[in-house]
Coordinates of C-alpha atoms in Angstrom, one line a residue:
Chain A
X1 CA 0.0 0.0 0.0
X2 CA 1.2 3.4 -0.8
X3 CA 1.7 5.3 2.4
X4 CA 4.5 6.2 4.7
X5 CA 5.8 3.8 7.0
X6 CA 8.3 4.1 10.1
X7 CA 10.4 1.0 11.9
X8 CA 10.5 -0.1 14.6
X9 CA 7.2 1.3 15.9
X10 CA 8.8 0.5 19.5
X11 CA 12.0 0.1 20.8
X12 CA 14.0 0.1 24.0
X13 CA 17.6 0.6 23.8
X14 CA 20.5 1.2 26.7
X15 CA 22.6 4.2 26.7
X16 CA 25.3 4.3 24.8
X17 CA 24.3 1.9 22.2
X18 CA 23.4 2.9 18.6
X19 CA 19.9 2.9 16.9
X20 CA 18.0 2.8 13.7
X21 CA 14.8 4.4 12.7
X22 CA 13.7 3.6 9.3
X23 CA 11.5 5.7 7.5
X24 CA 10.1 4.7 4.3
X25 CA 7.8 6.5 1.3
X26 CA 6.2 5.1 -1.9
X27 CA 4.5 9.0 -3.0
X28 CA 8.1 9.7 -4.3
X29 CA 8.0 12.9 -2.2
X30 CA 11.0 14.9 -2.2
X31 CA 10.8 15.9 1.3
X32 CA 11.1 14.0 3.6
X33 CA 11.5 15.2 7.6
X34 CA 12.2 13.8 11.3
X35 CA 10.7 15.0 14.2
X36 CA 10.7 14.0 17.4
X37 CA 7.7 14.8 19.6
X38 CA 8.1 15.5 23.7
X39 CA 5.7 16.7 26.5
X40 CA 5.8 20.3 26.4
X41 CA 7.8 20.8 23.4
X42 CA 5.5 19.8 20.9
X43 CA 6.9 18.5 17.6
X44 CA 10.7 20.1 17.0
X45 CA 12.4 19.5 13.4
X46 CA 15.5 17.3 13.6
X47 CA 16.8 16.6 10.2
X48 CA 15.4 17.0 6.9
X49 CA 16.0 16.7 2.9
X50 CA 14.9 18.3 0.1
X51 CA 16.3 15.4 -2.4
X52 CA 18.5 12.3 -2.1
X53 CA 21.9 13.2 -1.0
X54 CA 20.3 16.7 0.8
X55 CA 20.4 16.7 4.2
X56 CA 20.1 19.3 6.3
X57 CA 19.6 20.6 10.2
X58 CA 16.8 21.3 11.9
X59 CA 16.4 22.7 15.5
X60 CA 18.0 19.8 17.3
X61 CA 19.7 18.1 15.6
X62 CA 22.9 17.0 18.1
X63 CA 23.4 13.0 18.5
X64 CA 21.7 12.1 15.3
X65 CA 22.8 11.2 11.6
X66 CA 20.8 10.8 8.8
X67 CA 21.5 9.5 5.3
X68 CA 19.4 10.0 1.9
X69 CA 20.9 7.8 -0.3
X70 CA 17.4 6.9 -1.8
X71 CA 14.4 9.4 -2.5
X72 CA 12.0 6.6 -0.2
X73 CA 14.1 6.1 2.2
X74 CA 15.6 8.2 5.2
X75 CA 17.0 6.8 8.2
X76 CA 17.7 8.6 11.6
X77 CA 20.5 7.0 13.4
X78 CA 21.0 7.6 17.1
X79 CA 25.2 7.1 17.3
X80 CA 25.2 7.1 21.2
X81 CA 21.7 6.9 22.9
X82 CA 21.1 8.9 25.9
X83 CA 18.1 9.2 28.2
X84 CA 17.3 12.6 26.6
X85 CA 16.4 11.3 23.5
X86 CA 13.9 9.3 24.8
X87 CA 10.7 10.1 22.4
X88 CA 8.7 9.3 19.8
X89 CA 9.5 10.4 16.7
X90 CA 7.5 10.6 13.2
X91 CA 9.1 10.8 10.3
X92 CA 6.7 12.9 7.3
X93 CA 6.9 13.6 3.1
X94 CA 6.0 16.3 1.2
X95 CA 6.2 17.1 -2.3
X96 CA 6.7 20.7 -1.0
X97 CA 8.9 21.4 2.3
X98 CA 6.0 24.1 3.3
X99 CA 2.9 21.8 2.5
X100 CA 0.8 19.8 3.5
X101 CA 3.0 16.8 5.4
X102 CA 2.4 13.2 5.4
X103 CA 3.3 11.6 8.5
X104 CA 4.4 8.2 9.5
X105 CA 2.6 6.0 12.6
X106 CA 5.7 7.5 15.0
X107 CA 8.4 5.8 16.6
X108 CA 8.2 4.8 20.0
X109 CA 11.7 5.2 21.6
X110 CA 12.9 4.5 25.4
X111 CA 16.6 4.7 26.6
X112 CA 17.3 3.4 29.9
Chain B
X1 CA 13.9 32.8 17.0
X2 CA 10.6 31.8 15.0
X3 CA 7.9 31.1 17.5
X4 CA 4.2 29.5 17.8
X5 CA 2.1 29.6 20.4
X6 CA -1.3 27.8 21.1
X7 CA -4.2 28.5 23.2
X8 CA -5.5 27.2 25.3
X9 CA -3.1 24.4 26.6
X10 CA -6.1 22.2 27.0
X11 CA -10.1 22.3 27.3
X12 CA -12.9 20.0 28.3
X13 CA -16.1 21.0 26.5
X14 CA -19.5 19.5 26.3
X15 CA -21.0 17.4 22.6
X16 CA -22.3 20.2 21.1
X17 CA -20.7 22.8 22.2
X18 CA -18.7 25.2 19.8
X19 CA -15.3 25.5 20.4
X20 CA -12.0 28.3 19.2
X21 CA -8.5 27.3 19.1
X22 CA -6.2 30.2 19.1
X23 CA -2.7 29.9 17.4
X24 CA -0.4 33.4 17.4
X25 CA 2.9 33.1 15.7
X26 CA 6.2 35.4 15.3
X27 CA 8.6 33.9 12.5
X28 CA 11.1 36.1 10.5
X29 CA 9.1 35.1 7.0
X30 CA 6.2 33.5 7.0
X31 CA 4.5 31.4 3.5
X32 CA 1.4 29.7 5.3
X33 CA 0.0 28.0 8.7
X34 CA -0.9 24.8 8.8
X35 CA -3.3 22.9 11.3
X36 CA -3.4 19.8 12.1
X37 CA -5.2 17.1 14.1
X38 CA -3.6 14.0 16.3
X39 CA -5.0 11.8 18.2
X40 CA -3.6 8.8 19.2
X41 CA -0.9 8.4 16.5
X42 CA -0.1 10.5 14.1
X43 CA -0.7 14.3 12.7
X44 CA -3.5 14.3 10.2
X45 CA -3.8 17.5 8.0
X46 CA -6.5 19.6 8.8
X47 CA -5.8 23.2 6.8
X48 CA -3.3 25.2 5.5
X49 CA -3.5 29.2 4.8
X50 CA -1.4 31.6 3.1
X51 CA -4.4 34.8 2.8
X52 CA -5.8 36.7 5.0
X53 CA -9.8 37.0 5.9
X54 CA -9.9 33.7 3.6
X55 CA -11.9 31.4 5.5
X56 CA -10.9 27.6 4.8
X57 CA -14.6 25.2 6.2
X58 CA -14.1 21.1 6.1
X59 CA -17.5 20.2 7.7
X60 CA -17.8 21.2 11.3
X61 CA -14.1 22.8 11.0
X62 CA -13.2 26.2 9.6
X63 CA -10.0 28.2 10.3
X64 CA -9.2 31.9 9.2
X65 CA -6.1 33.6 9.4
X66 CA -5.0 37.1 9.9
X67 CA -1.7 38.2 9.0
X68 CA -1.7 41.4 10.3
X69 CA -1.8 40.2 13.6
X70 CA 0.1 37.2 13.5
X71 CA -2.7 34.8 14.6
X72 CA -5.1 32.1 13.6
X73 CA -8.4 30.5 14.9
X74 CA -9.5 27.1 14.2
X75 CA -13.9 26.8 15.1
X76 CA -15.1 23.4 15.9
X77 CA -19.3 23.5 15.5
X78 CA -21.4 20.9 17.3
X79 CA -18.5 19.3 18.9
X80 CA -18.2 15.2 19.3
X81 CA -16.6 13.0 20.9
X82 CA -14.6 12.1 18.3
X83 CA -12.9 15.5 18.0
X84 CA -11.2 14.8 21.2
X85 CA -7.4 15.4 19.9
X86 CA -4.4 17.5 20.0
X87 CA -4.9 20.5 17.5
X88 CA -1.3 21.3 16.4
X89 CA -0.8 24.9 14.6
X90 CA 2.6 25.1 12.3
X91 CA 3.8 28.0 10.5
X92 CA 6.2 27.6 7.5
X93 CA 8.6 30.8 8.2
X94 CA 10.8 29.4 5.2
X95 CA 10.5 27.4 2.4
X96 CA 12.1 24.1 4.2
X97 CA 10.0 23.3 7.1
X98 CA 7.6 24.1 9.9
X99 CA 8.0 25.5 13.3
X100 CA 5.2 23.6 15.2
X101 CA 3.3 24.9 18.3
X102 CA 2.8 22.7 21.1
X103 CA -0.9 22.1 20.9
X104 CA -4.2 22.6 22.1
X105 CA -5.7 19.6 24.1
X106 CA -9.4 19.5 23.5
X107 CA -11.3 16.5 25.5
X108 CA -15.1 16.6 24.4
X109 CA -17.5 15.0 26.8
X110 CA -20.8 13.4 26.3

């Protein structure tokens, strides 16, 4: 089914180790986002990319990486968890960076 | 720093009651606003606005926006149950991405 779909929907990790969201789009959007969503802070930006092979920051993006080496596809990588980046985060499309986003189901993330 | 802020936090109204959700902004450029609706999972597109005084109606949902002074309103008519959500209000202050607010927690009770 066409549609945007994020993996794993939950995970629990230990400090220090590294993790893998996966994030993947059949629209063939161009844009594709990751947010992460917190109590209080609503959703913040973390990475984004306007193409394959264009990344670029968003408002926090310290202790992740992200790669676009395909348009459908756009993993966040957490190189060293910490507690603070326990969250969920949802990964989005768009054909347009300031339209209408698609969003993913969210990823449920706890570091202990 | 680009900013948006909701109001109120949160609110319990009654089925059938008509509610407002306020969203005021500051951003350095702004293209359009955007609401959206989440419940349990994720954001679902609700609006988006770029004009002022242009009123945008889905149903039982309309939202206006005002440039001049930085804000939006989203109405809910005849409330249900099943609007209980988060309202989230964005604002695209470039063309790369949206600055989200933190939402507006609306609990509708039979």
């Amino acid at each position: 089914d066409a549609g945007i779909t994020q993996s794993p929907r939950y995970k629990i990790t230990e400090t220090g180790r590294q993790v893998t969201l996966m994030c993947h789009q059949t629209w063939s959007h161009s844009y594709m986002f990751w947010y992460r969503q917190d109590l209080g802070h609503g959703l913040r930006l973390i990475y984004y990319s306007a193409a394959a092979d264009i990344t670029d920051k968003g408002e926090v993006p310290d202790g992740y990486v992200v790669s676009r080496s395909k348009t459908e596809n756009f993993p966040l990588t957490l190189e060293s968890a910490t507690r603070s980046q326990t969250s969920v985060y949802f990964c989005a499309s768009s054909e347009r960076a300031d339209g209408e986003l698609f969003f993913g189901e969210g990823s449920r993330l706890t570091v202990l | 720093e680009d900013k948006v802020v909701q109001s109120p936090l949160s609110l319990v109204v009654h089925e059938g009651d008509t509610v407002t959700l306020n969203c005021s902004y500051e951003v350095t450029n702004f293209r359009s606003l955007l609401w959206y609706k989440q419940e349990k999972k994720a954001p679902t597109f609700l609006f988006m606005l770029t004009s002022s005084g242009i009123e945008k109606k889905s149903g039982r949902l309309s939202s206006i926006l005002d440039k001049k002074e930085l804000f939006s309103i989203l109405n809910i008519t005849a409330t249900q149950t099943g609007d209980s959500a988060v309202y989230l209000c964005a604002v695209s202050p470039t063309a790369s991405k949206l600055t989200f607010g933190t939402g507006t927690r609306l609990q509708v009770t039979l």
